[in-house]
Short mmCIF file of C-alpha atoms in Angstrom, two decimals:
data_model
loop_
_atom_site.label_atom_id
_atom_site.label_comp_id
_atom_site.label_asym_id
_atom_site.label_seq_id
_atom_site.Cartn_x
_atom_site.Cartn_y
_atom_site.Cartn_z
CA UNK A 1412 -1.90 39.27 -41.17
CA UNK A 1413 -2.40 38.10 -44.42
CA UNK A 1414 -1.99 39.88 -48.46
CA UNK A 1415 -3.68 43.25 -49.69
CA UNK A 1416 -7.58 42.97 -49.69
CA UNK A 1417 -9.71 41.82 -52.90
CA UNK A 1418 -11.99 44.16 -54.64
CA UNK A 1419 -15.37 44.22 -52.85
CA UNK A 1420 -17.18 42.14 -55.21
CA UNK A 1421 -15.87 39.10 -57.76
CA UNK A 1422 -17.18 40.06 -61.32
CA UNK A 1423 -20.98 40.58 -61.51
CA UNK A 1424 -23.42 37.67 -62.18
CA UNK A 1425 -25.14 37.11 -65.08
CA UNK A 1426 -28.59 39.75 -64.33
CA UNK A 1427 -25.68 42.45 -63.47
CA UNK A 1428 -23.36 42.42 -66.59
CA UNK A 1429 -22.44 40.16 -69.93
CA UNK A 1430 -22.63 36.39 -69.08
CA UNK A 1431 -19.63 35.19 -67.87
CA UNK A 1432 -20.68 31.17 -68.60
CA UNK A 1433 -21.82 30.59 -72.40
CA UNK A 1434 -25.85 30.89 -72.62
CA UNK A 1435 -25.99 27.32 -72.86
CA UNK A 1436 -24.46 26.79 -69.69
CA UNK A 1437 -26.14 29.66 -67.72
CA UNK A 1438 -29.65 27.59 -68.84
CA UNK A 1439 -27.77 24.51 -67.60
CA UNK A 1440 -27.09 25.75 -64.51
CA UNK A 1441 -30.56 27.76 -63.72
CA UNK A 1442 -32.47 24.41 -64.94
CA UNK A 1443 -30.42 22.53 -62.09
CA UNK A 1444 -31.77 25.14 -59.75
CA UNK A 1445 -35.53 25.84 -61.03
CA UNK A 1446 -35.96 21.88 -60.58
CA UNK A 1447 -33.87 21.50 -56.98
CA UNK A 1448 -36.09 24.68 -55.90
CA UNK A 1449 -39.01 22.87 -57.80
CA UNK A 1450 -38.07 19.03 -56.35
CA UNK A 1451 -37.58 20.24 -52.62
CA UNK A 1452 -40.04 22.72 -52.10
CA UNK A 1453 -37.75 25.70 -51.40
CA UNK A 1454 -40.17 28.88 -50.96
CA UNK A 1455 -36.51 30.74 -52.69
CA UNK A 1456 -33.68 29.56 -53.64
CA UNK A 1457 -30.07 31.39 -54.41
CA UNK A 1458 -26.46 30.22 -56.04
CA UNK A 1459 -23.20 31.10 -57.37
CA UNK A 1460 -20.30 29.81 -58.74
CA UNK A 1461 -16.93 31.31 -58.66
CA UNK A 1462 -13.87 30.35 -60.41
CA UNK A 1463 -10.35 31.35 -59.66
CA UNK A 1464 -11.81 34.41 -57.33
CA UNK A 1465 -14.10 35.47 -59.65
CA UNK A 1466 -17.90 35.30 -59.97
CA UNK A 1467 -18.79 33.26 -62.97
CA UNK A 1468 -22.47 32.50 -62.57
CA UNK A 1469 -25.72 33.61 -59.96
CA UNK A 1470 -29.00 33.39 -59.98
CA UNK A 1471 -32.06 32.86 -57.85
CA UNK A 1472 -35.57 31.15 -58.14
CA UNK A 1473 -38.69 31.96 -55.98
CA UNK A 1474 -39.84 34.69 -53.43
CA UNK A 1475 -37.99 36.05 -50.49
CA UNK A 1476 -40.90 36.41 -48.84
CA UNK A 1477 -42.05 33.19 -49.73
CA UNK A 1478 -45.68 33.99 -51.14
CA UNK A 1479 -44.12 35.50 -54.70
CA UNK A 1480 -44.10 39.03 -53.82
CA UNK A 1481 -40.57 39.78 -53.98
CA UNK A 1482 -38.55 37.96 -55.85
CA UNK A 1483 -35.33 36.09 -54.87
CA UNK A 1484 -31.64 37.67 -55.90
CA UNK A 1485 -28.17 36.49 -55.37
CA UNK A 1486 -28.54 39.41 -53.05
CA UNK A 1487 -30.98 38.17 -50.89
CA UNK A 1488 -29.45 38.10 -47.33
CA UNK A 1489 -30.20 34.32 -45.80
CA UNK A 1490 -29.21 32.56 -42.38
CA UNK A 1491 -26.10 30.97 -42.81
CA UNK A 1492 -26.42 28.90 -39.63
CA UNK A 1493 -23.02 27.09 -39.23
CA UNK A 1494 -21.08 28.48 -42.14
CA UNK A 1495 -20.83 31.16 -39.16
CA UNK A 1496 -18.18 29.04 -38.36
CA UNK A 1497 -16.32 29.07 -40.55
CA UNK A 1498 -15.88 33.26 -40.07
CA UNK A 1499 -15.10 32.59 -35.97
CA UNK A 1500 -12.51 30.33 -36.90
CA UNK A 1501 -10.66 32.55 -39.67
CA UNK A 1502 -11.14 35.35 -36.65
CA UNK A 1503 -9.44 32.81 -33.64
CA UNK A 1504 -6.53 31.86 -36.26
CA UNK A 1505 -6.10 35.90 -36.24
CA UNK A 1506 -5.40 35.75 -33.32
CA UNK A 1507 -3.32 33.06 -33.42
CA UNK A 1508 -1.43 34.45 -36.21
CA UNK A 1509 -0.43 37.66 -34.07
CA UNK A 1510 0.88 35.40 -30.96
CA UNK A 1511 -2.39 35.92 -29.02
CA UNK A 1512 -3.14 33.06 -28.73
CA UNK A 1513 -1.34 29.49 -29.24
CA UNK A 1514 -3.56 26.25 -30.66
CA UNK A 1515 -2.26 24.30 -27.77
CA UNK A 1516 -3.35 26.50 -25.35
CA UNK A 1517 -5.94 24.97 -23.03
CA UNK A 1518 -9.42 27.18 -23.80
CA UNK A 1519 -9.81 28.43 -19.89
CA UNK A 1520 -6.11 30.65 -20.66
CA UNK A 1521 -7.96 32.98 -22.11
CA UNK A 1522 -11.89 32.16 -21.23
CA UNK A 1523 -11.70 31.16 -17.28
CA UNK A 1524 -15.42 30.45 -16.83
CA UNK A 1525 -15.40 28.43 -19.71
CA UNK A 1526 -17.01 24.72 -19.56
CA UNK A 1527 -13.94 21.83 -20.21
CA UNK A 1528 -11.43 24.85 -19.72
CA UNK A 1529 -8.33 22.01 -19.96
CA UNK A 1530 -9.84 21.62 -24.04
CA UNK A 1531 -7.13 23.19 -26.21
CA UNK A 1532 -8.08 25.67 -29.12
CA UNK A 1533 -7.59 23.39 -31.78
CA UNK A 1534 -9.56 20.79 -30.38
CA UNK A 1535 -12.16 23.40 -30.24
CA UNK A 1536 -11.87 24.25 -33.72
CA UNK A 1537 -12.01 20.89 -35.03
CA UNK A 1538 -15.19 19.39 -32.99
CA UNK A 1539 -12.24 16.52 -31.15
CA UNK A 1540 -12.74 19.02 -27.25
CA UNK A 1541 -15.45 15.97 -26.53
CA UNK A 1542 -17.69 19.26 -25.21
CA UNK A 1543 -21.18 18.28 -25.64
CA UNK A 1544 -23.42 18.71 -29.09
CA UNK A 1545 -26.08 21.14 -27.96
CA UNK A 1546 -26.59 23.21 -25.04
CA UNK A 1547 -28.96 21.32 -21.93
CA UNK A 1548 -32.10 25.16 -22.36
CA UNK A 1549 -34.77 24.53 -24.35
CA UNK A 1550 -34.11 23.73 -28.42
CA UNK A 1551 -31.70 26.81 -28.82
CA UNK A 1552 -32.06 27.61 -32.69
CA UNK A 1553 -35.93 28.39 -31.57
CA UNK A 1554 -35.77 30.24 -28.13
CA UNK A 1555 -34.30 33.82 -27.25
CA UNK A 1556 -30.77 33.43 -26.38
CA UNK A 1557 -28.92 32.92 -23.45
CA UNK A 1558 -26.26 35.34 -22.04
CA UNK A 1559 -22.74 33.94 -21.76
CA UNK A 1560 -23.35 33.68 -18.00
CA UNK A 1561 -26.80 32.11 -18.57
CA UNK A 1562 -25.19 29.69 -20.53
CA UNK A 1563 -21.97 29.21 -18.61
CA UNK A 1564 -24.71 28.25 -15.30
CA UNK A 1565 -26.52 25.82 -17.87
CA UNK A 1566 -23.18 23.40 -17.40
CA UNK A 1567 -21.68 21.49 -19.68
CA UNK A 1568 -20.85 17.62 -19.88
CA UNK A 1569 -17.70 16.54 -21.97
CA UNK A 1570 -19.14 13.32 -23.68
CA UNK A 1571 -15.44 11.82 -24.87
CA UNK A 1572 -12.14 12.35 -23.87
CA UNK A 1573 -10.43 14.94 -25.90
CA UNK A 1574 -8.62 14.24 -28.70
CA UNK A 1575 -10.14 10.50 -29.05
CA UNK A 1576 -12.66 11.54 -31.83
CA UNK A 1577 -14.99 14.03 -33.45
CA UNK A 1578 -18.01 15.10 -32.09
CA UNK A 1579 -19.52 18.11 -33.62
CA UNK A 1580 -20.72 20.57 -31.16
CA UNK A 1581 -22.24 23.91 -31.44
CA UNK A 1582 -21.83 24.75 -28.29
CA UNK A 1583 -18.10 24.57 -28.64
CA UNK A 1584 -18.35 27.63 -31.08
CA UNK A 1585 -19.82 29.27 -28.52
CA UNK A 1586 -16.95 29.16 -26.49
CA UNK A 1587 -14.61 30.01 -29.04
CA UNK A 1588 -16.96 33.40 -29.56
CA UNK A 1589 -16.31 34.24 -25.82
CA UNK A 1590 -12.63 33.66 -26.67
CA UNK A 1591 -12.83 36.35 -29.67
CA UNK A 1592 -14.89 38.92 -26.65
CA UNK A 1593 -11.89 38.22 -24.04
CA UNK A 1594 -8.60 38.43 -26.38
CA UNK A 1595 -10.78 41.99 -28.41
CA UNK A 1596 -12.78 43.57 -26.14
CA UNK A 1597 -15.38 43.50 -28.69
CA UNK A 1598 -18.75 41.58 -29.51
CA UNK A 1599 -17.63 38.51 -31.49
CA UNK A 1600 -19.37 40.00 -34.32
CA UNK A 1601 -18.20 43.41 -33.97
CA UNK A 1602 -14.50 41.83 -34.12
CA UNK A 1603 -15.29 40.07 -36.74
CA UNK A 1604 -16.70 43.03 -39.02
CA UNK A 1605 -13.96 44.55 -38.72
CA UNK A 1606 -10.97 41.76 -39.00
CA UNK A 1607 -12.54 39.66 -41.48
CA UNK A 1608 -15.51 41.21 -43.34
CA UNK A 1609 -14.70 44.59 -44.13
CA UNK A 1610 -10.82 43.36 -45.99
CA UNK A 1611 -13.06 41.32 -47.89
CA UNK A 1612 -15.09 43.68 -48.82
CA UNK A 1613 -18.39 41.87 -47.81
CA UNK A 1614 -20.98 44.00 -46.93
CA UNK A 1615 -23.97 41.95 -46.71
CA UNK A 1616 -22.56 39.19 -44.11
CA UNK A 1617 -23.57 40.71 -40.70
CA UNK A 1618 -25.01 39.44 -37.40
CA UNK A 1619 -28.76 41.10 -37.91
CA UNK A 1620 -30.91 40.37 -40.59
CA UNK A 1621 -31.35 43.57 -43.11
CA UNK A 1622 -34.72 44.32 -43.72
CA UNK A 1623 -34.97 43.19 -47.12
CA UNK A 1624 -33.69 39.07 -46.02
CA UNK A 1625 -35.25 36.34 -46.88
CA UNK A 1626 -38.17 35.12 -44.64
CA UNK A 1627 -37.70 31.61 -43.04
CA UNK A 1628 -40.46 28.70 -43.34
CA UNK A 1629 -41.12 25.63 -42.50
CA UNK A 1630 -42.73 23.75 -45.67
CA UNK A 1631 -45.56 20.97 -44.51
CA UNK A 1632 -44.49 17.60 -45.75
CA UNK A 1633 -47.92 16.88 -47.49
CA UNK A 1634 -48.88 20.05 -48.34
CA UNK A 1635 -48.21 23.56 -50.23
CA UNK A 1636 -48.58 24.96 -46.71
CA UNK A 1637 -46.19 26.81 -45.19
CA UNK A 1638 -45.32 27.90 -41.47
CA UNK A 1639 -43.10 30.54 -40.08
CA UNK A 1640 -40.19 29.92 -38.40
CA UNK A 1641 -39.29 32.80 -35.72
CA UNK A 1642 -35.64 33.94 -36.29
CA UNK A 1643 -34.26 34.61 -32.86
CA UNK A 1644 -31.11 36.18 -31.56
CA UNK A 1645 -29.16 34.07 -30.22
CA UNK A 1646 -26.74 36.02 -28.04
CA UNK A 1647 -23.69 33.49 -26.93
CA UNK A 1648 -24.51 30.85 -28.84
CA UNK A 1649 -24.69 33.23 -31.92
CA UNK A 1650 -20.85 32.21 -33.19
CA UNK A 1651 -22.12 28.87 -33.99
CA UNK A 1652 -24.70 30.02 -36.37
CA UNK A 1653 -26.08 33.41 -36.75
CA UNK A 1654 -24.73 35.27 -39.32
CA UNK A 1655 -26.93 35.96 -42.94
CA UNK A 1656 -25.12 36.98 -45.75
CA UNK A 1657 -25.94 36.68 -49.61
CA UNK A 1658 -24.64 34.29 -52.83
CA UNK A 1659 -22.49 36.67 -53.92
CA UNK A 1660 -20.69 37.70 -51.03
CA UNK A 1661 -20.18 33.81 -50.15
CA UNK A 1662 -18.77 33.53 -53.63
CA UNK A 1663 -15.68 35.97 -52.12
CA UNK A 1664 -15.66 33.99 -48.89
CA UNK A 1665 -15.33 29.86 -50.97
CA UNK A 1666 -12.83 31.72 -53.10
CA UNK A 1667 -10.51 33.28 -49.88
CA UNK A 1668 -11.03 29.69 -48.28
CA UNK A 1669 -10.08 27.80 -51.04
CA UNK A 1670 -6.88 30.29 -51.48
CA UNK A 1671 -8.16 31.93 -54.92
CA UNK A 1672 -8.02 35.57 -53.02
CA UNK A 1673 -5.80 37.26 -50.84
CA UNK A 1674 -7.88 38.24 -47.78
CA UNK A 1675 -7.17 38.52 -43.76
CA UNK A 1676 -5.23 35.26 -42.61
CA UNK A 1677 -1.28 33.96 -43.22
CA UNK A 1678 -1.44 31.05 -45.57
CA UNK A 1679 -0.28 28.67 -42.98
CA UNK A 1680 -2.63 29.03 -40.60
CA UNK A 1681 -5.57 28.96 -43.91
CA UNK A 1682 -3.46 25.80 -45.33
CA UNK A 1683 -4.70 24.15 -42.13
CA UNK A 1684 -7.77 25.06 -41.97
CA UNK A 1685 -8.08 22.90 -44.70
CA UNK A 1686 -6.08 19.70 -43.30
CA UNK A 1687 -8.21 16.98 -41.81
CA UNK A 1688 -7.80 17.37 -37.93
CA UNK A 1689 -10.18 14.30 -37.41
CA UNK A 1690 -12.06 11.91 -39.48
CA UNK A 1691 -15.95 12.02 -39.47
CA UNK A 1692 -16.43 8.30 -38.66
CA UNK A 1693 -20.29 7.14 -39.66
CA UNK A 1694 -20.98 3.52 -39.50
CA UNK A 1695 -21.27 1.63 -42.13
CA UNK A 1696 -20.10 4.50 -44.58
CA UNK A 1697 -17.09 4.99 -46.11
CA UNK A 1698 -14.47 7.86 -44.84
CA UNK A 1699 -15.52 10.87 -47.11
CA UNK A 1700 -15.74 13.34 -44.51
CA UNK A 1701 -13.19 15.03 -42.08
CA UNK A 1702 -12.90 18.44 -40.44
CA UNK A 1703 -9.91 20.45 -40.07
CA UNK A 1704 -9.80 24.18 -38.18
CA UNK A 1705 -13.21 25.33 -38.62
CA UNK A 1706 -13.92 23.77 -42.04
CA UNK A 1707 -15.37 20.51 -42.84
CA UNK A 1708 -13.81 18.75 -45.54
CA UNK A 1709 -14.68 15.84 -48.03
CA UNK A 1710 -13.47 13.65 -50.50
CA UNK A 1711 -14.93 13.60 -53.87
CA UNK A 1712 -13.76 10.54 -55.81
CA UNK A 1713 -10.51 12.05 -54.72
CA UNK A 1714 -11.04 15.70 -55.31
CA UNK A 1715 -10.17 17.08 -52.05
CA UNK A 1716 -13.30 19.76 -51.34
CA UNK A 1717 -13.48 22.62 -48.35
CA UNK A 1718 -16.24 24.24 -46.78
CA UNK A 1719 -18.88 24.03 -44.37
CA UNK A 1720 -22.61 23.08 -44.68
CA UNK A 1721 -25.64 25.09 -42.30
CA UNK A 1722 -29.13 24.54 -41.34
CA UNK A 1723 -31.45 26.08 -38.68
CA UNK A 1724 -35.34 26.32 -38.51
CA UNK A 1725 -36.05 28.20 -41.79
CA UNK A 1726 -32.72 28.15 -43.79
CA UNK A 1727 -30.45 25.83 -45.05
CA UNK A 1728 -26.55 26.91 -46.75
CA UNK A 1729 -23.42 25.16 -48.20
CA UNK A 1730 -20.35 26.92 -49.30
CA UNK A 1731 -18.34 24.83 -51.46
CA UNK A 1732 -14.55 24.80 -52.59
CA UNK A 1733 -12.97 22.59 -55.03
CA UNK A 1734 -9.37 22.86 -53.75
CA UNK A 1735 -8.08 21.51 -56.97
CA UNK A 1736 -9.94 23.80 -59.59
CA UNK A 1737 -10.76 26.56 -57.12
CA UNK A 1738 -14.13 26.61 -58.28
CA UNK A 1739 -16.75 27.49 -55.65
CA UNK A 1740 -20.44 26.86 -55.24
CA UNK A 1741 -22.83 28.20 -52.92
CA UNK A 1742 -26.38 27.66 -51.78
CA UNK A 1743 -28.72 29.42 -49.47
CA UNK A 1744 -32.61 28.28 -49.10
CA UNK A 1745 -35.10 29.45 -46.99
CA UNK A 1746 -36.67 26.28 -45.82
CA UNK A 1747 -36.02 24.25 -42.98
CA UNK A 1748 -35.88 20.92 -44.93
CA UNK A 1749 -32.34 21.08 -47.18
CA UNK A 1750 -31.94 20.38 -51.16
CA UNK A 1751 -28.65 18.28 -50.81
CA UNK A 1752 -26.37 21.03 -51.19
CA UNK A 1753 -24.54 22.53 -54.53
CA UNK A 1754 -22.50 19.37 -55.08
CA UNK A 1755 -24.49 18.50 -58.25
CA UNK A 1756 -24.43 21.74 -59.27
CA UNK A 1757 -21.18 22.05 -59.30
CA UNK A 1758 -20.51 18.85 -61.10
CA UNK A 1759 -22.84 19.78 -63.38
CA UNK A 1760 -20.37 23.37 -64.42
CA UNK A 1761 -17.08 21.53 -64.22
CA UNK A 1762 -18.73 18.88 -66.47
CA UNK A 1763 -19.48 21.75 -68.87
CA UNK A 1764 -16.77 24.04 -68.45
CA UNK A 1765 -13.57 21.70 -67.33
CA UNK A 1766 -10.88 24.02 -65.52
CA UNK A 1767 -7.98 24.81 -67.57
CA UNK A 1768 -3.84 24.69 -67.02
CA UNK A 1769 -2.47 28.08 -67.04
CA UNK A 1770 -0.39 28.26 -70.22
CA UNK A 1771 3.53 27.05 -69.79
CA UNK A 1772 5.90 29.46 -69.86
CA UNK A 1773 9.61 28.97 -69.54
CA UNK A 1774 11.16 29.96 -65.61
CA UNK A 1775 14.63 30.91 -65.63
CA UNK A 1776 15.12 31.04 -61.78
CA UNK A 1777 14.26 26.72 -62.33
CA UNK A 1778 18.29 26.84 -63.33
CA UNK A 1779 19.20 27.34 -59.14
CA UNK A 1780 17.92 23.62 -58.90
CA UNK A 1781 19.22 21.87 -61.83
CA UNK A 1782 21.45 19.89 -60.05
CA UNK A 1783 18.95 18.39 -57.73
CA UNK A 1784 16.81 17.51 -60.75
CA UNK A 1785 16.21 14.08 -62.51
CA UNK A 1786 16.44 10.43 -61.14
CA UNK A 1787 17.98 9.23 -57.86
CA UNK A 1788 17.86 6.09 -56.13
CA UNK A 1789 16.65 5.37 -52.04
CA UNK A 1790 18.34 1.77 -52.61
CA UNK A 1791 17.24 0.64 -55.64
CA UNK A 1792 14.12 2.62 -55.68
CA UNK A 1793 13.75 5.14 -58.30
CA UNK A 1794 12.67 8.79 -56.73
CA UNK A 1795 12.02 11.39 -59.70
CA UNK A 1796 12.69 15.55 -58.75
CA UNK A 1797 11.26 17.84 -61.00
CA UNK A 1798 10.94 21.36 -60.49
CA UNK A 1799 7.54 22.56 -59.43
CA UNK A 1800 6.14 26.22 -60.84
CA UNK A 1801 6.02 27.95 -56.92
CA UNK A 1802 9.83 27.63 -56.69
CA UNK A 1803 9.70 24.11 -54.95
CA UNK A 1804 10.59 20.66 -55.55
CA UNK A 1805 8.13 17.39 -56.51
CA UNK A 1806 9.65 14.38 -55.42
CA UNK A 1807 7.64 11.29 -57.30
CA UNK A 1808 8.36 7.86 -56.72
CA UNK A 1809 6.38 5.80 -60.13
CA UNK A 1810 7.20 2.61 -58.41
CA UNK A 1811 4.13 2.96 -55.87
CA UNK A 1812 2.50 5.96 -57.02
CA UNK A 1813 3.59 8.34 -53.98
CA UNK A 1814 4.00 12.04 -54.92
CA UNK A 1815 4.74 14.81 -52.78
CA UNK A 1816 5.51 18.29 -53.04
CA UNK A 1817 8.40 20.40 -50.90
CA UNK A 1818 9.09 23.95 -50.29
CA UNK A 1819 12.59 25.45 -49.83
CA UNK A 1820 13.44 25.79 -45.84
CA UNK A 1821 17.36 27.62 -46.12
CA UNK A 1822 20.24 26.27 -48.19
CA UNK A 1823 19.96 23.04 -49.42
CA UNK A 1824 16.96 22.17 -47.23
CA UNK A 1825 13.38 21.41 -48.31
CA UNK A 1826 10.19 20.51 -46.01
CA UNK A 1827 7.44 18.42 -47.15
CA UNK A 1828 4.41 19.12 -47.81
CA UNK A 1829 2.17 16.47 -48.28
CA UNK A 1830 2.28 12.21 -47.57
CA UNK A 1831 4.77 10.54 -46.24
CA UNK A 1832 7.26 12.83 -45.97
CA UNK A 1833 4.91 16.21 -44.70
CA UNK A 1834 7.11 18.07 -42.74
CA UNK A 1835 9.80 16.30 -42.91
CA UNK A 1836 13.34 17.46 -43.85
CA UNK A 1837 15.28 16.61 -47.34
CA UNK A 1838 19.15 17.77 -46.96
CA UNK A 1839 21.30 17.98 -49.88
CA UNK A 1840 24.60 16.69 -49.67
CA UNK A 1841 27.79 17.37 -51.62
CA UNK A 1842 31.18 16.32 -52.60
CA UNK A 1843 34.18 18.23 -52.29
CA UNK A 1844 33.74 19.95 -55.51
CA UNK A 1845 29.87 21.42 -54.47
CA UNK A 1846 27.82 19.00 -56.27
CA UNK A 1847 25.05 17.84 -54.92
CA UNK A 1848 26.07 14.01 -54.40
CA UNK A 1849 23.01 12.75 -52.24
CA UNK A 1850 19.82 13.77 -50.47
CA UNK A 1851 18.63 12.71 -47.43
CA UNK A 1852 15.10 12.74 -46.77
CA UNK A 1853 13.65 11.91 -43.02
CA UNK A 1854 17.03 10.05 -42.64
CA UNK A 1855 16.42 8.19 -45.84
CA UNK A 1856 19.93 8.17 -48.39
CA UNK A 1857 19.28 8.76 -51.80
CA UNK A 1858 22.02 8.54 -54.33
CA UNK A 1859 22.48 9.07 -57.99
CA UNK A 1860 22.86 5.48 -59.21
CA UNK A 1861 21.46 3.17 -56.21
CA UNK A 1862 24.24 2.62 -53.96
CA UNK A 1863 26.38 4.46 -55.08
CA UNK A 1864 30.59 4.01 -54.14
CA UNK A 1865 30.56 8.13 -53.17
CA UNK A 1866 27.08 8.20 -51.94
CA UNK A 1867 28.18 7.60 -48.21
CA UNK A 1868 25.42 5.43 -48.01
CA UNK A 1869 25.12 4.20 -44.52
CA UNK A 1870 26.18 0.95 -43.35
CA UNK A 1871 28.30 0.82 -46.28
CA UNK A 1872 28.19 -0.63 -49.96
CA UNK A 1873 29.48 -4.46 -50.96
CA UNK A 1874 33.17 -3.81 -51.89
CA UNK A 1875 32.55 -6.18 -54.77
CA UNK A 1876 30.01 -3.40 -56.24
CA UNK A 1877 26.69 -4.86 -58.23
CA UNK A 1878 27.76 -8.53 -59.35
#
């Protein structure tokens, strides 16, 4: 399952080692912090960027205790709340990944007691099961938690059919945590530790607070008053949001999610974590947000972004991933009321420190696909094939702006990967003498001058040729 394990640790951040960002940029980037910690009331405040796996930037403003005792760190353990999630789901698609477990399978295979047993895993995963938000006990995030059984006896109403649309719901995760205990014989946490967090090398993401985390308050809206919130254990409903873990070790987590670092899960099964699985419909705002296998997902003035946002009484956390740059941001406050997230923040480094290509080099082993290269026609519309860097094919068509990318699947085949044609099949054909003579793509004939007299293009050409 998955590549050889990172170092522990990205690069150290700025307090830790030279200054990875330029000094003007560090100030940037603490300024945007001191005045979101300053604007929103956060007792402390901690954030890091990554880029390309490693740790480029961290810092921290104001107290983890909260009355400027001891200051803040990007190693100050905080609740993540439901960027737990995001860990339970890498640790189901383990399982998944080792034939444990299918995504189709109906949840009450492998959990029998569980509520809406006849939900599959992947509707599970993605918030479409229809399994209610919250569970029907007392506000859960604030009471001592309930036993699986305790929980199981609550009962559980489905609110939609499954499939028909998202509906977040925490209580969900909690079912997918009994499905980690069943397939492992383990806590969920305990499987977890040692299947996901230890490969990664991140040592500060556990189920318990350390002793030195950040305390949780709730900040009075009209005053410099604060109030404590109690951080209780929340037992089965833990997987959907009780894990604390620090800045930097987030930092490693963006970077595996956003595919920057090798780490504990095949990169199919992570490339769909990141596919939208169901749209996050709100009225009367446009479609920015989705949610594929355990991550949410949104769309940044086309910038495709993966991750998964938290808050329960006390903290608040976002862990951010650029899929385009693979530049990460996280955030991690210890207030109940949130800041907004890292999206400006981010914004704010790319602005500063645009991501560069990676230098071109000449690639030999491009020669194996020469003959598929250049211009061919689907009638008389132009498709350009260039070679892409990863050993696949780009197929472009300029007329309406479509471009997709395809990855070899045996001789002369190709799968899509993205668009119109994702997943489906492009088959080389060839004349007598081995030359590649036409493709066909989901069907589709393409030929090398549109249609062409020895393209075998069906239903035939005009025997008069173009006149």
């Amino acid at each position: 399952m998955g590549g050889a394990s990172p170092p522990e640790h990205p690069a150290a951040p700025a307090a830790d080692r030279d200054e990875a960002v330029d000094p003007a940029t560090a100030r940037a980037l603490g300024g945007w912090l001191r005045r979101t910690q300053v604007d929103y009331r956060q007792p402390s405040l901690a954030a890091a960027i990554a880029r390309d796996g490693r740790l480029v930037w961290a810092d921290a403003v104001g107290s983890s205790d909260g009355r400027g005792v001891t200051p803040a760190s990007p190693d100050t353990a905080y609740r993540i709340a439901s960027v737990t999630k995001t860990f339970v789901a890498v640790a189901v698609l383990q399982l998944v990944d080792a034939g444990q477990v299918d995504l189709d399978d109906p949840v009450g295979r492998h959990v029998p007691d569980a509520p809406v047993g006849d939900a599959t895993v992947s509707q599970l995963l993605s918030h479409t099961s229809g399994l209610q938000a919250e569970t029907d006990g007392d506000w859960w995030e604030r009471s001592p938690g309930y036993p699986w059984e305790a929980l199981v006896g609550m009962g559980a109403q489905r609110r939609f059919r499954p499939g028909r649309k998202y509906h977040y719901s925490n209580l969900g995760y909690a079912v997918l945590g009994r499905l980690l205990e069943t397939r492992t014989g383990l806590p969920w946490d305990v499987g977890i530790e040692r299947t996901v967090l230890a490969p990664l090398g991140l040592r500060r993401t556990r189920r318990l607070a350390p002793a030195d985390a950040a305390t949780g308050w709730g900040v009075h809206p009209h005053a410099a008053l604060l109030h404590h919130e109690p951080v209780a254990d929340y037992l089965a409903m833990g997987p959907a949001g009780q894990l604390w873990s620090t800045a930097r070790d987030l930092a490693v987590w963006g970077s595996f999610l956003g595919g920057r670092v090798p780490g504990p899960l095949s990169g199919e099964l992570l490339g769909q974590m990141r596919e939208p699985w169901a749209v996050n419909d709100q009225p009367g705002l446009p479609w920015v947000g989705a949610h594929g296998l355990g991550l949410q997902l949104w769309n940044v003035e086309g910038a495709r972004h993966a991750g998964h946002t938290g808050s329960v009484p006390g903290f608040t956390c976002e862990v951010r991933a650029d899929l385009g740059t693979g530049d990460v941001v996280v955030t991690l406050g210890s207030a109940t009321t949130g800041f907004l997230g890292g999206l400006g923040l981010l914004q704010l480094f790319q602005d500063r420190l645009p991501a560069l290509p990676d230098p071109w080099t000449a690639d030999p082993s491009q020669a194996a696909t020469l003959d598929l290269l250049g211009t061919w026609y689907w009638g008389t519309t132009a498709y350009q094939i260039c070679a892409d860097v990863d050993g696949g094919l780009v197929a472009t068509v300029p007329a309406i702006a479509r471009s997709g990318a395809l990855r070899p699947d045996g001789p002369d085949r190709w799968i899509g990967l993205s668009g119109y044609f994702d997943g489906e099949p492009l088959v080389v054909g060839r004349d007598p003498a081995g030359r590649a003579a036409w493709l066909d793509i989901a069907s589709f004939r393409l030929t090398r001058t549109p249609y062409a007299a020895d393209g075998n293009v069906p239903g035939g050409v005009d025997e008069r040729g173009w006149h």
